[in-house]
Structures are given as structure tokens and as C-alpha cells.
Amino acid sequence: MTDATVAEAGRDFVRDIIDADRAAGRVGTIVTRFPPEPNGYLHIGHAKSICLNFGVAQEYGGHCALRFDDTNPAKEEQEYIDAIMRDVRWLGYNWGTHLHHASDYFEQLYKWAEHLIERGLAYVDDQTADQIRETRGTLKEAGRDSPFRGRTVDENLDLFKRMRAGEFPNGARTLRAKIDMASGNINLRDPVLYRIIHAEHPRTGKTWSIYPTYDFAHGQSDAIEGVSHSLCTLEFEDHKPLYDWLIEHLPVPSRPRQYEFARLNIGYTVLSKRVLTTLVRDRYVSGWDDPRMPTLAGLRRRGVPPEAIRDFIRRVGVARANSVVDFAMFDFAVREHLNKTAPRRMAVLRPLKVVIENYDGPGEELDAVNHPDDPSQGSRKIPFGREIYIERDDFMEIPPKKFFRLSPGTEVRLRYAYFVTCREVVKDAAGEIVELRCTYDPATRGGNAPDGRKVKATIHWVSATKSLPAEIRLYNQLFTRPDPGAGGDVFADINPNSLEILADARIEPALAQANDEQAIQFERQGYFCRDPDSAPGKPVFNRTVGLRDSYAKA
Ligand code: ATP
Ligand code: MG
């Protein structure tokens, strides 16, 4: 990394800690890790952790591992493992040879558990999960010792071996660290290190009947991998004494240290895997990659480029104070990036037919630039003819004062084409406007009048005969309140109007070549991206984001 990229990454308390550690000679290579549990898809909150962990490693010439925290086979699936790898790569990061799984360490972790038992620092408890919870105490009250806390080392070793051998049913016993049931920190009140789970593990199959808890697996995995800075979110702050206790009492090969930063929270957005899983499972959305989902897969499908996500995360920064980021900040980053890169095209979302009465002949092709600020994107031809479509809301029969677009008698510019004047409004029996009759001025070809006369509006359009039909999907917030769930039931806050389908849109012919990755600006409408649901002759486009921040006004 160059100095410039380091500067661009911004300063924060994590980088300050690393600088201080380096200055004091406390660390060698900077090693970090991103440790997802493969029980769901990655979301924009994970992107914060990914950008921080991989970013820091890059900047300091170290490395960042991708480590699957695959310690709960009841909830984890290969589909999630694959999706996580795809999404981290898509976001622009590479773990190189440093792909790990907590399950790679199951044998070592088991030995370390025995090590604790042998030193009288762990015991097998026959209480149920409920009993353990009930005797844990509260913030004000100490916990109560388990009746099994006094078991001998030999008895514990024997039972623990038999737990491993699969002799007991799910939940019958646990292995607990023997620390202090009266500790002010509840995490130190004999935390569970192993539980019995009879389930097929995606990697270790049926080899194991017991699985380490997050607390037991995490720090020791860090130590095995030589992680120098174990960066996690604030909810693990209270686990840190346990993290340190385990590192201290085990013969681990290195001494990582944990640092906590604030989770990313975004208004109107839920970043809880439990809720996201339910949204998918109960079909509130079409899948993990539904463009309304805050998942990386959803954002990708929606047309959000990875650069915009990285830029957004950089702007949010890394701090220790929890906060909620306005989603307008995210839209801003997306818009800013797409404005620079997205080619321009014309599409009419809600078409109104216009017949240009004085235009005869077979039609013609007009030049349109592909990007106003980037001549290297060149230009294209767009077909024009006697019949075109314009946007329904670009016309008003009785225009209010500040409405400068098309209305009876007014003249407007058709982008890249001609000046037209509305002469007549055609309605159906129900009084609905079905067509406009206009005339055009042939001298204004390209959009300028030789006599220098001006028009107050330029509107977009497509040829009625040469444009293609398309379905357009407009997305609104998935939740109706900035703090979904604060009223008690997060599913009651789901926005029933989060998806609006425009089935009769028309797009210019050049859009037939659009691919699924490249977002495109539909002039005056926003940024759009072709959806994989597209079928031959029936493209589907997702609106990535509008051109302006329409929510701010609302
Ligand atoms: P859960 O623990 O509910 O399954 P999780 O979101 O913590 O969900 P993990 O797979 O454990 O999921 O997360 C992997 C890493 O991403 C963790 O280090 C976690 O701290 C971090 N992370 C998760 N959500 C956020 C968030 N909203 N902002 C920042 N980092 C996050
Ligand atoms: Mg977690």
C-alpha cells in the first residue's frame, strides 16, 4: 500500500493502537481475521468488519484470514460458506492462503479442554441449559454453584471423553470452565465451553458429538493463527476477560488481544441475522439476494458497486460509540460512484403515447452521448419517429404555476431530438388521457433552435415502435420506521409497499445489451441494473437508487 492509500483509509482508534504497538515493538506482522459464522449471508454490517480487518492488514503489510466460525452445525450450511466467500471477494478482498475454519482446530481445542480439566479449571455439568441459566445469577446477585462443580479430575475426564464418544443425548451435559460463580462479570460465572450436538457438520461430518462454544473456539483460533489484533464488535467487550482468561490458562502458541468497535447500524434497516433469516424463510422477500435486503448479495443484485460500499464504510469510520447511520449517506455514496461511471440511456417508466402529427417518413436515428462528463464512453444512435412515448408525469393538462414540462400549447425539448409542442389531448371514454398529439419543429434537430428561442424543459422519450418492453422494479425501504422492531415486533414494521413493479415500461434499443452487473443511468430517473430474472425479449431492471434524495424531503 502506498502512503496515499493509508491516508485515504482514514485514522481511527484501531489504527492508533496498531501504530502504538508497532512503535513500542509489541507486534511483528499485523494479522487480523474476519470470522463469520456460516449461518446466513453477509450484510452491509459485515462489510464494516471486512473493510476494517482486510484494510488494516493491507495497510500494514500483514494479512487477514477468512475464518469460518463453524462451531454450531445445527445452523450452518455449505450454501452460506460459498456465499460468504463470493461476497468477500466481490467486495474486493482476498485472503490468499489464509482460509481457515474453527473446525480445523477441533482436535486441538479438545486437547486444550482436557488441559483445563486436568488442572481443575473445567468440569462436566449435568444441568440442563435452563438450569444453568437459572443459576447464573443477575447483575446484582451472584450465581449458584452447580452441584456437579466438585467432580474429580478423573470423573470429569471420563465424562468428557464419553461426551465426545457420543454416549449422551443433546443437551444432557456441558463442559464448563471453573472460574467464579460470584464474578461481577457474568461471562466468568463458569461459562460453557462445550455442548453436545448430534448433527452432521458441513466439514467434519459425524466425527464430533460435542462442539466448542464461540468463547472457547474464538480466542484459541486467534492464537493458533497468530492473530495480532482480534477486532470484534462491542457486544463482545464483556467477553474480553474470558478471552484473556482462556489465553492465560492454556498453552497457546501466541497471545492475541481483542479490541472492540461499534457495530454498523443503519436507519430503516435490520442487520440482525436472525431477522434476515426469518425474512427469507417466511418469504417476506424473494431470497437472500432480494434487492431490498441489506445483504451484499442483495445490494449487488440491486446494482450497487462494491466501490460504493467501501467508500460508504470509509465515510462512516471506525469508533467505539454506537450510532445509527442515516441510510441517505449510503445512497449518497452509491449515487456519487454511479454518477461517475454509469452510462446514460433513456427509458420511460410509465409511458404516454405521443403522435407527432407533422412528422412523416420512416423515422431517423439521432446521436446521444453515453456520458456527459466522459467523452471516452462515446455516443450511440437512438431511433426517432412519428410515434414516441414520454413519461406520464411529464405531461399535465392543467399545469400548476411552476410546471414547465409538457402541457397543451407549451413547447419542450425532447432530449437529443427536437422541440415539440402539444396540440391536442386524446382521452378514452373514462376520461383517461391515452395519447397526445404534438407537432415538432424540424429546424431544431439535435435539440437547439436556430432562431435562439428557448424552452423551459427537456424531457426524455423513446420511440414507440423501436423501443423494447421492460419490467421495472422500484424499491422502497423494507421497513416503515427508522428503528424497526423498537415497537416490539420487527415483522409488524415491514413496509407493505417496499416493491413497486412497473410492468409496461419501454426502454431504448441499446439497453438490450445491458448485462447484470453494470448499473446504468436512465436519464432523469435514476440508476438501474438488469436483474437476473430477465427473460429473452422481457428484460427486468432494478432501480439501484434515484437521482436525488427523495426521502429527505418526505
Ligand atoms: P450472529 O452472531 O447473530 O450470528 P453476527 O452478525 O455477529 O450475527 P457473525 O457471522 O458472527 O454474525 O459476524 C462476523 C463478524 O462480523 C463478527 O466479527 C461481527 O462482529 C461482525 N459484524 C456483524 N455485524 C456487524 C455490524 N452490524 N457492524 C459491524 N460488524 C459486524
Ligand atoms: Mg456473531
mmCIF file of C-alpha atoms and ligand atoms in Angstrom, residues 33-50 53 67 69 75 84 214 218 231-236 261-266 271-274 313, ligand 1:
data_model
loop_
_atom_site.group_PDB
_atom_site.id
_atom_site.type_symbol
_atom_site.label_atom_id
_atom_site.label_comp_id
_atom_site.label_asym_id
_atom_site.label_seq_id
_atom_site.Cartn_x
_atom_site.Cartn_y
_atom_site.Cartn_z
ATOM 1 C CA ARG A 33 -9.211 -12.104 10.665
ATOM 2 C CA PHE A 34 -12.799 -11.835 9.560
ATOM 3 C CA PRO A 35 -14.690 -14.576 11.432
ATOM 4 C CA PRO A 36 -18.221 -15.079 10.089
ATOM 5 C CA GLU A 37 -20.459 -17.822 11.320
ATOM 6 C CA PRO A 38 -21.809 -19.550 8.181
ATOM 7 C CA ASN A 39 -25.426 -19.325 9.297
ATOM 8 C CA GLY A 40 -26.573 -16.658 6.857
ATOM 9 C CA TYR A 41 -25.442 -14.303 4.126
ATOM 10 C CA LEU A 42 -23.173 -11.348 4.745
ATOM 11 C CA HIS A 43 -24.770 -7.934 5.107
ATOM 12 C CA ILE A 44 -23.594 -4.350 4.972
ATOM 13 C CA GLY A 45 -22.703 -4.504 8.682
ATOM 14 C CA HIS A 46 -20.277 -7.309 7.948
ATOM 15 C CA ALA A 47 -18.793 -5.101 5.244
ATOM 16 C CA LYS A 48 -17.643 -2.764 8.007
ATOM 17 C CA SER A 49 -15.798 -5.585 9.713
ATOM 18 C CA ILE A 50 -14.398 -6.864 6.392
ATOM 19 C CA ASN A 53 -9.887 -6.249 9.070
ATOM 20 C CA ARG A 67 -12.089 -17.824 9.237
ATOM 21 C CA ASP A 69 -16.628 -19.835 12.894
ATOM 22 C CA LYS A 75 -27.438 -23.789 11.950
ATOM 23 C CA ILE A 84 -19.608 -15.657 2.136
ATOM 24 C CA TYR A 214 -17.864 -19.273 20.457
ATOM 25 C CA HIS A 218 -12.625 -17.905 19.125
ATOM 26 C CA LEU A 231 -11.184 -6.885 16.138
ATOM 27 C CA CYS A 232 -14.780 -7.504 17.094
ATOM 28 C CA THR A 233 -17.920 -5.581 17.843
ATOM 29 C CA LEU A 234 -18.786 -4.002 21.177
ATOM 30 C CA GLU A 235 -21.127 -6.713 22.375
ATOM 31 C CA PHE A 236 -18.029 -8.821 22.977
ATOM 32 C CA PHE A 261 -15.530 -1.303 17.802
ATOM 33 C CA ALA A 262 -19.138 -0.175 17.274
ATOM 34 C CA ARG A 263 -21.416 -2.170 15.021
ATOM 35 C CA LEU A 264 -22.788 -0.513 11.951
ATOM 36 C CA ASN A 265 -26.462 0.357 12.303
ATOM 37 C CA ILE A 266 -28.450 1.994 9.524
ATOM 38 C CA LEU A 271 -28.816 -6.077 10.366
ATOM 39 C CA SER A 272 -29.697 -8.986 12.585
ATOM 40 C CA LYS A 273 -29.060 -12.364 11.007
ATOM 41 C CA ARG A 274 -31.897 -13.858 12.996
ATOM 42 C CA ILE A 313 -17.761 2.301 5.098
HETATM 43 P P1 ATP B 1 -24.899 -13.553 14.880
HETATM 44 O O1 ATP B 1 -23.828 -13.516 15.932
HETATM 45 O O2 ATP B 1 -26.219 -13.038 15.269
HETATM 46 O O3 ATP B 1 -24.952 -14.819 14.102
HETATM 47 P P2 ATP B 1 -23.282 -11.626 13.548
HETATM 48 O O4 ATP B 1 -23.855 -10.556 12.693
HETATM 49 O O5 ATP B 1 -22.490 -11.286 14.721
HETATM 50 O O6 ATP B 1 -24.505 -12.494 13.822
HETATM 51 P P3 ATP B 1 -21.078 -13.170 12.567
HETATM 52 O O7 ATP B 1 -21.074 -14.109 11.441
HETATM 53 O O8 ATP B 1 -20.683 -13.676 13.901
HETATM 54 O O9 ATP B 1 -22.513 -12.592 12.609
HETATM 55 O O10 ATP B 1 -20.239 -11.889 12.185
HETATM 56 C C1 ATP B 1 -18.933 -11.938 11.692
HETATM 57 C C2 ATP B 1 -18.216 -10.683 12.083
HETATM 58 O O11 ATP B 1 -18.872 -9.546 11.572
HETATM 59 C C3 ATP B 1 -18.138 -10.529 13.581
HETATM 60 O O12 ATP B 1 -16.811 -10.202 13.939
HETATM 61 C C4 ATP B 1 -19.083 -9.412 13.877
HETATM 62 O O13 ATP B 1 -18.650 -8.664 14.979
HETATM 63 C C5 ATP B 1 -19.059 -8.585 12.586
HETATM 64 N N1 ATP B 1 -20.320 -7.879 12.417
HETATM 65 C C6 ATP B 1 -21.549 -8.422 12.393
HETATM 66 N N2 ATP B 1 -22.488 -7.469 12.282
HETATM 67 C C7 ATP B 1 -21.840 -6.285 12.237
HETATM 68 C C8 ATP B 1 -22.252 -4.926 12.133
HETATM 69 N N3 ATP B 1 -23.547 -4.583 12.056
HETATM 70 N N4 ATP B 1 -21.301 -3.971 12.108
HETATM 71 C C9 ATP B 1 -20.009 -4.308 12.195
HETATM 72 N N5 ATP B 1 -19.551 -5.552 12.287
HETATM 73 C C10 ATP B 1 -20.447 -6.545 12.322
#
